[in-house]
mmCIF file with all atom_site columns, C-alpha atoms in Angstrom:
data_model
loop_
_atom_site.group_PDB
_atom_site.id
_atom_site.type_symbol
_atom_site.label_atom_id
_atom_site.label_alt_id
_atom_site.label_comp_id
_atom_site.label_asym_id
_atom_site.label_entity_id
_atom_site.label_seq_id
_atom_site.pdbx_PDB_ins_code
_atom_site.Cartn_x
_atom_site.Cartn_y
_atom_site.Cartn_z
_atom_site.occupancy
_atom_site.B_iso_or_equiv
_atom_site.pdbx_formal_charge
_atom_site.auth_seq_id
_atom_site.auth_comp_id
_atom_site.auth_asym_id
_atom_site.auth_atom_id
_atom_site.pdbx_PDB_model_num
ATOM 1   C CA . UNK A 1 1   ? 158.716 214.741 61.260 1.00 60.00 ? 1   UNK A CA 1
ATOM 2   C CA . UNK A 1 2   ? 161.235 211.820 60.803 1.00 56.00 ? 2   UNK A CA 1
ATOM 3   C CA . UNK A 1 3   ? 162.933 213.643 57.870 1.00 56.00 ? 3   UNK A CA 1
ATOM 4   C CA . UNK A 1 4   ? 163.192 216.874 59.825 1.00 54.00 ? 4   UNK A CA 1
ATOM 5   C CA . UNK A 1 5   ? 164.775 215.030 62.722 1.00 50.00 ? 5   UNK A CA 1
ATOM 6   C CA . UNK A 1 6   ? 167.120 213.209 60.420 1.00 49.00 ? 6   UNK A CA 1
ATOM 7   C CA . UNK A 1 7   ? 168.173 216.518 58.756 1.00 52.00 ? 7   UNK A CA 1
ATOM 8   C CA . UNK A 1 8   ? 168.765 218.126 62.151 1.00 48.00 ? 8   UNK A CA 1
ATOM 9   C CA . UNK A 1 9   ? 170.778 215.100 63.298 1.00 49.00 ? 9   UNK A CA 1
ATOM 10  C CA . UNK A 1 10  ? 172.900 215.297 60.096 1.00 50.00 ? 10  UNK A CA 1
ATOM 11  C CA . UNK A 1 11  ? 173.442 219.053 60.522 1.00 51.00 ? 11  UNK A CA 1
ATOM 12  C CA . UNK A 1 12  ? 174.436 218.572 64.231 1.00 48.00 ? 12  UNK A CA 1
ATOM 13  C CA . UNK A 1 13  ? 176.970 215.766 63.246 1.00 46.00 ? 13  UNK A CA 1
ATOM 14  C CA . UNK A 1 14  ? 178.521 218.047 60.752 1.00 47.00 ? 14  UNK A CA 1
ATOM 15  C CA . UNK A 1 15  ? 178.684 220.928 63.203 1.00 49.00 ? 15  UNK A CA 1
ATOM 16  C CA . UNK A 1 16  ? 180.255 218.787 65.867 1.00 49.00 ? 16  UNK A CA 1
ATOM 17  C CA . UNK A 1 17  ? 182.872 217.337 63.569 1.00 48.00 ? 17  UNK A CA 1
ATOM 18  C CA . UNK A 1 18  ? 183.788 220.878 62.321 1.00 49.00 ? 18  UNK A CA 1
ATOM 19  C CA . UNK A 1 19  ? 183.927 222.256 65.902 1.00 47.00 ? 19  UNK A CA 1
ATOM 20  C CA . UNK A 1 20  ? 185.900 219.380 67.338 1.00 48.00 ? 20  UNK A CA 1
ATOM 21  C CA . UNK A 1 21  ? 188.221 218.954 64.334 1.00 48.00 ? 21  UNK A CA 1
ATOM 22  C CA . UNK A 1 22  ? 189.095 222.570 63.934 1.00 51.00 ? 22  UNK A CA 1
ATOM 23  C CA . UNK A 1 23  ? 192.860 222.071 64.666 1.00 68.00 ? 23  UNK A CA 1
ATOM 24  C CA . UNK A 1 24  ? 194.533 218.879 63.859 1.00 82.00 ? 24  UNK A CA 1
ATOM 25  C CA . UNK A 1 25  ? 197.260 217.522 66.047 1.00 82.00 ? 25  UNK A CA 1
ATOM 26  C CA . UNK A 1 26  ? 200.828 217.669 64.687 1.00 86.00 ? 26  UNK A CA 1
ATOM 27  C CA . UNK A 1 27  ? 204.216 216.160 65.603 1.00 90.00 ? 27  UNK A CA 1
ATOM 28  C CA . UNK A 1 28  ? 205.861 218.081 68.411 1.00 88.00 ? 28  UNK A CA 1
ATOM 29  C CA . UNK A 1 29  ? 202.536 218.838 70.232 1.00 88.00 ? 29  UNK A CA 1
ATOM 30  C CA . UNK A 1 30  ? 201.730 217.167 73.450 1.00 84.00 ? 30  UNK A CA 1
ATOM 31  C CA . UNK A 1 31  ? 198.477 215.366 74.217 1.00 80.00 ? 31  UNK A CA 1
ATOM 32  C CA . UNK A 1 32  ? 198.031 217.687 77.215 1.00 71.00 ? 32  UNK A CA 1
ATOM 33  C CA . UNK A 1 33  ? 198.470 220.789 74.963 1.00 63.00 ? 33  UNK A CA 1
ATOM 34  C CA . UNK A 1 34  ? 195.892 219.533 72.462 1.00 60.00 ? 34  UNK A CA 1
ATOM 35  C CA . UNK A 1 35  ? 193.257 218.525 75.050 1.00 56.00 ? 35  UNK A CA 1
ATOM 36  C CA . UNK A 1 36  ? 193.753 221.667 77.165 1.00 53.00 ? 36  UNK A CA 1
ATOM 37  C CA . UNK A 1 37  ? 193.274 223.827 73.996 1.00 51.00 ? 37  UNK A CA 1
ATOM 38  C CA . UNK A 1 38  ? 190.120 221.990 73.210 1.00 47.00 ? 38  UNK A CA 1
ATOM 39  C CA . UNK A 1 39  ? 188.704 222.459 76.679 1.00 43.00 ? 39  UNK A CA 1
ATOM 40  C CA . UNK A 1 40  ? 189.598 226.213 76.586 1.00 43.00 ? 40  UNK A CA 1
ATOM 41  C CA . UNK A 1 41  ? 188.089 226.755 73.127 1.00 47.00 ? 41  UNK A CA 1
ATOM 42  C CA . UNK A 1 42  ? 184.802 225.032 74.164 1.00 46.00 ? 42  UNK A CA 1
ATOM 43  C CA . UNK A 1 43  ? 184.634 226.368 77.707 1.00 43.00 ? 43  UNK A CA 1
ATOM 44  C CA . UNK A 1 44  ? 184.548 222.998 79.190 1.00 42.00 ? 44  UNK A CA 1
ATOM 45  C CA . UNK A 1 45  ? 185.928 222.982 82.708 1.00 38.00 ? 45  UNK A CA 1
ATOM 46  C CA . UNK A 1 46  ? 186.867 219.250 82.879 1.00 47.00 ? 46  UNK A CA 1
ATOM 47  C CA . UNK A 1 47  ? 189.499 217.010 81.317 1.00 60.00 ? 47  UNK A CA 1
ATOM 48  C CA . UNK A 1 48  ? 188.809 215.014 78.111 1.00 80.00 ? 48  UNK A CA 1
ATOM 49  C CA . UNK A 1 49  ? 188.330 211.607 79.381 1.00 86.00 ? 49  UNK A CA 1
ATOM 50  C CA . UNK A 1 50  ? 188.177 208.099 77.874 1.00 93.00 ? 50  UNK A CA 1
ATOM 51  C CA . UNK A 1 51  ? 187.178 204.653 79.319 1.00 94.00 ? 51  UNK A CA 1
ATOM 52  C CA . UNK A 1 52  ? 188.581 201.223 79.294 1.00 95.00 ? 52  UNK A CA 1
ATOM 53  C CA . UNK A 1 53  ? 186.761 198.767 81.635 1.00 94.00 ? 53  UNK A CA 1
ATOM 54  C CA . UNK A 1 54  ? 183.564 200.398 82.841 1.00 95.00 ? 54  UNK A CA 1
ATOM 55  C CA . UNK A 1 55  ? 181.324 203.292 81.750 1.00 93.00 ? 55  UNK A CA 1
ATOM 56  C CA . UNK A 1 56  ? 181.756 205.001 85.111 1.00 93.00 ? 56  UNK A CA 1
ATOM 57  C CA . UNK A 1 57  ? 185.499 204.740 85.326 1.00 93.00 ? 57  UNK A CA 1
ATOM 58  C CA . UNK A 1 58  ? 187.248 207.433 83.236 1.00 92.00 ? 58  UNK A CA 1
ATOM 59  C CA . UNK A 1 59  ? 190.929 208.417 82.807 1.00 88.00 ? 59  UNK A CA 1
ATOM 60  C CA . UNK A 1 60  ? 193.087 210.537 80.490 1.00 87.00 ? 60  UNK A CA 1
ATOM 61  C CA . UNK A 1 61  ? 196.229 210.003 78.554 1.00 85.00 ? 61  UNK A CA 1
ATOM 62  C CA . UNK A 1 62  ? 197.494 213.428 79.587 1.00 80.00 ? 62  UNK A CA 1
ATOM 63  C CA . UNK A 1 63  ? 200.066 212.090 82.107 1.00 80.00 ? 63  UNK A CA 1
ATOM 64  C CA . UNK A 1 64  ? 201.326 208.922 80.228 1.00 88.00 ? 64  UNK A CA 1
ATOM 65  C CA . UNK A 1 65  ? 204.862 208.122 80.419 1.00 92.00 ? 65  UNK A CA 1
ATOM 66  C CA . UNK A 1 66  ? 207.261 206.158 78.235 1.00 96.00 ? 66  UNK A CA 1
ATOM 67  C CA . UNK A 1 67  ? 206.849 205.303 74.521 1.00 97.00 ? 67  UNK A CA 1
ATOM 68  C CA . UNK A 1 68  ? 203.228 204.572 73.651 1.00 97.00 ? 68  UNK A CA 1
ATOM 69  C CA . UNK A 1 69  ? 201.253 203.946 70.469 1.00 97.00 ? 69  UNK A CA 1
ATOM 70  C CA . UNK A 1 70  ? 197.675 205.195 69.951 1.00 96.00 ? 70  UNK A CA 1
ATOM 71  C CA . UNK A 1 71  ? 195.857 203.489 67.122 1.00 98.00 ? 71  UNK A CA 1
ATOM 72  C CA . UNK A 1 72  ? 192.650 205.320 66.087 1.00 97.00 ? 72  UNK A CA 1
ATOM 73  C CA . UNK A 1 73  ? 189.994 203.467 64.195 1.00 97.00 ? 73  UNK A CA 1
ATOM 74  C CA . UNK A 1 74  ? 186.617 204.319 62.729 1.00 95.00 ? 74  UNK A CA 1
ATOM 75  C CA . UNK A 1 75  ? 184.609 201.700 64.471 1.00 91.00 ? 75  UNK A CA 1
ATOM 76  C CA . UNK A 1 76  ? 184.693 198.358 66.231 1.00 94.00 ? 76  UNK A CA 1
ATOM 77  C CA . UNK A 1 77  ? 183.689 195.281 64.291 1.00 96.00 ? 77  UNK A CA 1
ATOM 78  C CA . UNK A 1 78  ? 183.939 197.062 60.949 1.00 92.00 ? 78  UNK A CA 1
ATOM 79  C CA . UNK A 1 79  ? 185.653 195.085 58.175 1.00 92.00 ? 79  UNK A CA 1
ATOM 80  C CA . UNK A 1 80  ? 188.734 197.212 57.770 1.00 96.00 ? 80  UNK A CA 1
ATOM 81  C CA . UNK A 1 81  ? 189.181 197.729 61.486 1.00 95.00 ? 81  UNK A CA 1
ATOM 82  C CA . UNK A 1 82  ? 188.922 193.973 62.030 1.00 96.00 ? 82  UNK A CA 1
ATOM 83  C CA . UNK A 1 83  ? 191.779 193.552 59.572 1.00 97.00 ? 83  UNK A CA 1
ATOM 84  C CA . UNK A 1 84  ? 193.798 196.457 60.903 1.00 98.00 ? 84  UNK A CA 1
ATOM 85  C CA . UNK A 1 85  ? 193.865 195.865 64.657 1.00 98.00 ? 85  UNK A CA 1
ATOM 86  C CA . UNK A 1 86  ? 195.084 192.204 64.769 1.00 98.00 ? 86  UNK A CA 1
ATOM 87  C CA . UNK A 1 87  ? 198.387 193.415 63.257 1.00 98.00 ? 87  UNK A CA 1
ATOM 88  C CA . UNK A 1 88  ? 199.066 195.305 66.569 1.00 98.00 ? 88  UNK A CA 1
ATOM 89  C CA . UNK A 1 89  ? 197.841 192.286 68.760 1.00 98.00 ? 89  UNK A CA 1
ATOM 90  C CA . UNK A 1 90  ? 200.151 189.960 66.829 1.00 98.00 ? 90  UNK A CA 1
ATOM 91  C CA . UNK A 1 91  ? 203.133 192.419 66.966 1.00 98.00 ? 91  UNK A CA 1
ATOM 92  C CA . UNK A 1 92  ? 202.753 193.458 70.538 1.00 98.00 ? 92  UNK A CA 1
ATOM 93  C CA . UNK A 1 93  ? 205.911 191.658 71.599 1.00 98.00 ? 93  UNK A CA 1
ATOM 94  C CA . UNK A 1 94  ? 207.834 193.277 68.798 1.00 98.00 ? 94  UNK A CA 1
ATOM 95  C CA . UNK A 1 95  ? 206.589 196.659 69.991 1.00 98.00 ? 95  UNK A CA 1
ATOM 96  C CA . UNK A 1 96  ? 207.576 195.952 73.597 1.00 98.00 ? 96  UNK A CA 1
ATOM 97  C CA . UNK A 1 97  ? 211.098 194.938 72.377 1.00 98.00 ? 97  UNK A CA 1
ATOM 98  C CA . UNK A 1 98  ? 211.276 198.382 70.797 1.00 97.00 ? 98  UNK A CA 1
ATOM 99  C CA . UNK A 1 99  ? 210.575 199.912 74.085 1.00 97.00 ? 99  UNK A CA 1
ATOM 100 C CA . UNK A 1 100 ? 206.798 200.630 73.743 1.00 98.00 ? 100 UNK A CA 1
ATOM 101 C CA . UNK A 1 101 ? 205.088 200.707 77.117 1.00 97.00 ? 101 UNK A CA 1
ATOM 102 C CA . UNK A 1 102 ? 201.436 200.491 75.913 1.00 97.00 ? 102 UNK A CA 1
ATOM 103 C CA . UNK A 1 103 ? 199.448 200.108 72.710 1.00 98.00 ? 103 UNK A CA 1
ATOM 104 C CA . UNK A 1 104 ? 195.975 201.733 72.807 1.00 97.00 ? 104 UNK A CA 1
ATOM 105 C CA . UNK A 1 105 ? 193.251 201.133 70.293 1.00 98.00 ? 105 UNK A CA 1
ATOM 106 C CA . UNK A 1 106 ? 190.701 203.863 70.488 1.00 97.00 ? 106 UNK A CA 1
ATOM 107 C CA . UNK A 1 107 ? 187.418 204.359 68.765 1.00 96.00 ? 107 UNK A CA 1
ATOM 108 C CA . UNK A 1 108 ? 184.214 206.425 69.081 1.00 95.00 ? 108 UNK A CA 1
ATOM 109 C CA . UNK A 1 109 ? 182.394 203.371 70.554 1.00 94.00 ? 109 UNK A CA 1
ATOM 110 C CA . UNK A 1 110 ? 181.052 202.763 74.070 1.00 95.00 ? 110 UNK A CA 1
ATOM 111 C CA . UNK A 1 111 ? 183.108 200.703 76.583 1.00 97.00 ? 111 UNK A CA 1
ATOM 112 C CA . UNK A 1 112 ? 180.832 197.600 76.177 1.00 97.00 ? 112 UNK A CA 1
ATOM 113 C CA . UNK A 1 113 ? 181.462 197.480 72.441 1.00 97.00 ? 113 UNK A CA 1
ATOM 114 C CA . UNK A 1 114 ? 185.185 198.001 72.850 1.00 97.00 ? 114 UNK A CA 1
ATOM 115 C CA . UNK A 1 115 ? 185.404 195.254 75.413 1.00 97.00 ? 115 UNK A CA 1
ATOM 116 C CA . UNK A 1 116 ? 183.383 192.836 73.262 1.00 98.00 ? 116 UNK A CA 1
ATOM 117 C CA . UNK A 1 117 ? 185.518 193.666 70.247 1.00 98.00 ? 117 UNK A CA 1
ATOM 118 C CA . UNK A 1 118 ? 188.651 193.017 72.202 1.00 98.00 ? 118 UNK A CA 1
ATOM 119 C CA . UNK A 1 119 ? 187.300 189.635 73.342 1.00 97.00 ? 119 UNK A CA 1
ATOM 120 C CA . UNK A 1 120 ? 186.309 188.867 69.667 1.00 97.00 ? 120 UNK A CA 1
ATOM 121 C CA . UNK A 1 121 ? 189.782 189.777 68.226 1.00 97.00 ? 121 UNK A CA 1
ATOM 122 C CA . UNK A 1 122 ? 191.848 188.160 71.073 1.00 97.00 ? 122 UNK A CA 1
ATOM 123 C CA . UNK A 1 123 ? 189.666 185.397 72.835 1.00 95.00 ? 123 UNK A CA 1
ATOM 124 C CA . UNK A 1 124 ? 192.799 184.363 74.743 1.00 95.00 ? 124 UNK A CA 1
ATOM 125 C CA . UNK A 1 125 ? 193.474 187.806 75.880 1.00 95.00 ? 125 UNK A CA 1
ATOM 126 C CA . UNK A 1 126 ? 195.915 190.589 74.850 1.00 97.00 ? 126 UNK A CA 1
ATOM 127 C CA . UNK A 1 127 ? 197.782 193.365 76.697 1.00 98.00 ? 127 UNK A CA 1
ATOM 128 C CA . UNK A 1 128 ? 196.705 195.812 73.902 1.00 98.00 ? 128 UNK A CA 1
ATOM 129 C CA . UNK A 1 129 ? 194.367 198.324 75.527 1.00 97.00 ? 129 UNK A CA 1
ATOM 130 C CA . UNK A 1 130 ? 190.994 198.866 74.000 1.00 98.00 ? 130 UNK A CA 1
ATOM 131 C CA . UNK A 1 131 ? 189.729 202.373 74.755 1.00 97.00 ? 131 UNK A CA 1
ATOM 132 C CA . UNK A 1 132 ? 186.327 203.889 74.393 1.00 96.00 ? 132 UNK A CA 1
ATOM 133 C CA . UNK A 1 133 ? 186.004 207.519 73.389 1.00 95.00 ? 133 UNK A CA 1
ATOM 134 C CA . UNK A 1 134 ? 182.285 207.219 73.519 1.00 92.00 ? 134 UNK A CA 1
ATOM 135 C CA . UNK A 1 135 ? 181.577 210.992 73.087 1.00 90.00 ? 135 UNK A CA 1
ATOM 136 C CA . UNK A 1 136 ? 184.428 211.501 70.571 1.00 90.00 ? 136 UNK A CA 1
ATOM 137 C CA . UNK A 1 137 ? 185.846 214.268 72.863 1.00 89.00 ? 137 UNK A CA 1
ATOM 138 C CA . UNK A 1 138 ? 189.413 212.853 72.993 1.00 91.00 ? 138 UNK A CA 1
ATOM 139 C CA . UNK A 1 139 ? 189.713 212.120 69.210 1.00 92.00 ? 139 UNK A CA 1
ATOM 140 C CA . UNK A 1 140 ? 187.879 215.347 68.525 1.00 90.00 ? 140 UNK A CA 1
ATOM 141 C CA . UNK A 1 141 ? 190.213 217.319 70.652 1.00 88.00 ? 141 UNK A CA 1
ATOM 142 C CA . UNK A 1 142 ? 193.069 216.123 68.401 1.00 89.00 ? 142 UNK A CA 1
ATOM 143 C CA . UNK A 1 143 ? 191.183 217.088 65.307 1.00 90.00 ? 143 UNK A CA 1
ATOM 144 C CA . UNK A 1 144 ? 190.960 213.492 64.081 1.00 93.00 ? 144 UNK A CA 1
ATOM 145 C CA . UNK A 1 145 ? 187.220 213.103 63.688 1.00 92.00 ? 145 UNK A CA 1
ATOM 146 C CA . UNK A 1 146 ? 185.409 212.720 60.373 1.00 81.00 ? 146 UNK A CA 1
ATOM 147 C CA . UNK A 1 147 ? 181.743 212.295 59.551 1.00 85.00 ? 147 UNK A CA 1
ATOM 148 C CA . UNK A 1 148 ? 180.724 208.936 58.027 1.00 67.00 ? 148 UNK A CA 1
ATOM 149 C CA . UNK A 1 149 ? 177.161 209.310 59.349 1.00 70.00 ? 149 UNK A CA 1
ATOM 150 C CA . UNK A 1 150 ? 175.717 207.621 56.284 1.00 74.00 ? 150 UNK A CA 1
ATOM 151 C CA . UNK A 1 151 ? 177.445 204.285 57.172 1.00 72.00 ? 151 UNK A CA 1
ATOM 152 C CA . UNK A 1 152 ? 178.301 204.543 60.879 1.00 63.00 ? 152 UNK A CA 1
ATOM 153 C CA . UNK A 1 153 ? 175.615 206.738 62.290 1.00 60.00 ? 153 UNK A CA 1
ATOM 154 C CA . UNK A 1 154 ? 177.692 209.685 63.395 1.00 78.00 ? 154 UNK A CA 1
ATOM 155 C CA . UNK A 1 155 ? 181.228 211.230 63.857 1.00 87.00 ? 155 UNK A CA 1
ATOM 156 C CA . UNK A 1 156 ? 184.079 208.792 64.134 1.00 88.00 ? 156 UNK A CA 1
ATOM 157 C CA . UNK A 1 157 ? 187.783 208.644 64.433 1.00 91.00 ? 157 UNK A CA 1
ATOM 158 C CA . UNK A 1 158 ? 189.957 208.920 61.270 1.00 95.00 ? 158 UNK A CA 1
ATOM 159 C CA . UNK A 1 159 ? 192.174 205.872 60.847 1.00 97.00 ? 159 UNK A CA 1
ATOM 160 C CA . UNK A 1 160 ? 195.537 207.160 62.478 1.00 97.00 ? 160 UNK A CA 1
ATOM 161 C CA . UNK A 1 161 ? 198.442 206.086 64.526 1.00 98.00 ? 161 UNK A CA 1
ATOM 162 C CA . UNK A 1 162 ? 200.251 208.413 67.124 1.00 96.00 ? 162 UNK A CA 1
ATOM 163 C CA . UNK A 1 163 ? 203.600 207.566 68.516 1.00 97.00 ? 163 UNK A CA 1
ATOM 164 C CA . UNK A 1 164 ? 204.250 209.444 71.753 1.00 95.00 ? 164 UNK A CA 1
ATOM 165 C CA . UNK A 1 165 ? 207.176 209.721 74.107 1.00 95.00 ? 165 UNK A CA 1
ATOM 166 C CA . UNK A 1 166 ? 205.385 210.527 77.296 1.00 92.00 ? 166 UNK A CA 1
ATOM 167 C CA . UNK A 1 167 ? 202.730 212.975 76.047 1.00 89.00 ? 167 UNK A CA 1
ATOM 168 C CA . UNK A 1 168 ? 204.986 214.410 73.287 1.00 92.00 ? 168 UNK A CA 1
ATOM 169 C CA . UNK A 1 169 ? 203.758 213.398 69.838 1.00 94.00 ? 169 UNK A CA 1
ATOM 170 C CA . UNK A 1 170 ? 206.822 212.060 67.823 1.00 96.00 ? 170 UNK A CA 1
ATOM 171 C CA . UNK A 1 171 ? 205.035 210.502 64.851 1.00 96.00 ? 171 UNK A CA 1
ATOM 172 C CA . UNK A 1 172 ? 201.629 210.885 63.296 1.00 96.00 ? 172 UNK A CA 1
ATOM 173 C CA . UNK A 1 173 ? 200.212 208.739 60.493 1.00 97.00 ? 173 UNK A CA 1
ATOM 174 C CA . UNK A 1 174 ? 196.693 209.360 59.119 1.00 96.00 ? 174 UNK A CA 1
ATOM 175 C CA . UNK A 1 175 ? 195.188 207.330 56.434 1.00 96.00 ? 175 UNK A CA 1
ATOM 176 C CA . UNK A 1 176 ? 194.062 209.479 53.450 1.00 94.00 ? 176 UNK A CA 1
ATOM 177 C CA . UNK A 1 177 ? 191.213 206.985 52.995 1.00 94.00 ? 177 UNK A CA 1
ATOM 178 C CA . UNK A 1 178 ? 189.852 205.467 56.172 1.00 91.00 ? 178 UNK A CA 1
ATOM 179 C CA . UNK A 1 179 ? 188.634 202.460 54.461 1.00 93.00 ? 179 UNK A CA 1
ATOM 180 C CA . UNK A 1 180 ? 192.150 201.324 53.686 1.00 96.00 ? 180 UNK A CA 1
ATOM 181 C CA . UNK A 1 181 ? 195.203 200.256 55.904 1.00 97.00 ? 181 UNK A CA 1
ATOM 182 C CA . UNK A 1 182 ? 198.449 201.573 54.370 1.00 96.00 ? 182 UNK A CA 1
ATOM 183 C CA . UNK A 1 183 ? 200.537 204.064 56.435 1.00 97.00 ? 183 UNK A CA 1
ATOM 184 C CA . UNK A 1 184 ? 198.918 202.947 59.779 1.00 98.00 ? 184 UNK A CA 1
ATOM 185 C CA . UNK A 1 185 ? 199.585 199.079 59.623 1.00 98.00 ? 185 UNK A CA 1
ATOM 186 C CA . UNK A 1 186 ? 201.595 197.755 62.449 1.00 98.00 ? 186 UNK A CA 1
ATOM 187 C CA . UNK A 1 187 ? 204.441 196.697 60.035 1.00 97.00 ? 187 UNK A CA 1
ATOM 188 C CA . UNK A 1 188 ? 204.709 200.250 58.802 1.00 97.00 ? 188 UNK A CA 1
ATOM 189 C CA . UNK A 1 189 ? 204.894 201.762 62.446 1.00 98.00 ? 189 UNK A CA 1
ATOM 190 C CA . UNK A 1 190 ? 207.395 199.146 63.878 1.00 97.00 ? 190 UNK A CA 1
ATOM 191 C CA . UNK A 1 191 ? 210.478 200.413 61.749 1.00 96.00 ? 191 UNK A CA 1
ATOM 192 C CA . UNK A 1 192 ? 209.782 204.025 62.892 1.00 93.00 ? 192 UNK A CA 1
ATOM 193 C CA . UNK A 1 193 ? 210.478 203.197 66.601 1.00 94.00 ? 193 UNK A CA 1
#
């Protein structure tokens, strides 16, 4: 029974990743276009929502304004992510000086885990926003999920960075190997602004 359930879960994860990641976001697209297309293709009648401070308080990035950075990571508290995100926390003022309104760190984790991770990485606080995409619907709508079930239990975000002017995607960096930080490091993104 347990092996049948494990096989069914594995198959479901692979199906979810393939359905949600059918079309990967590209430079020039808007966040609104991507999430709307995902909603239309899945016959969902609501917006793709994310959470920041509480499990019952959702919002979208569809109406963001100004220049923003969205940093996608596979999982809170994982070794590579613990090494990746502090670069954005430490360089926050440099990003602000380049006209960045907000820096968002998003992962397929629940809001409690994301808040605990934020507190762990920045015990004195940080204006970097830690966002929970607990269902993977936002990241999946952008085609940026992959399936590391054997290590992380289910579909997760690829390691990526999106630079957006309003909702228009002006730069996209995706790590070819999500266990490494090369093209998505804060010091690689800063010169692009």
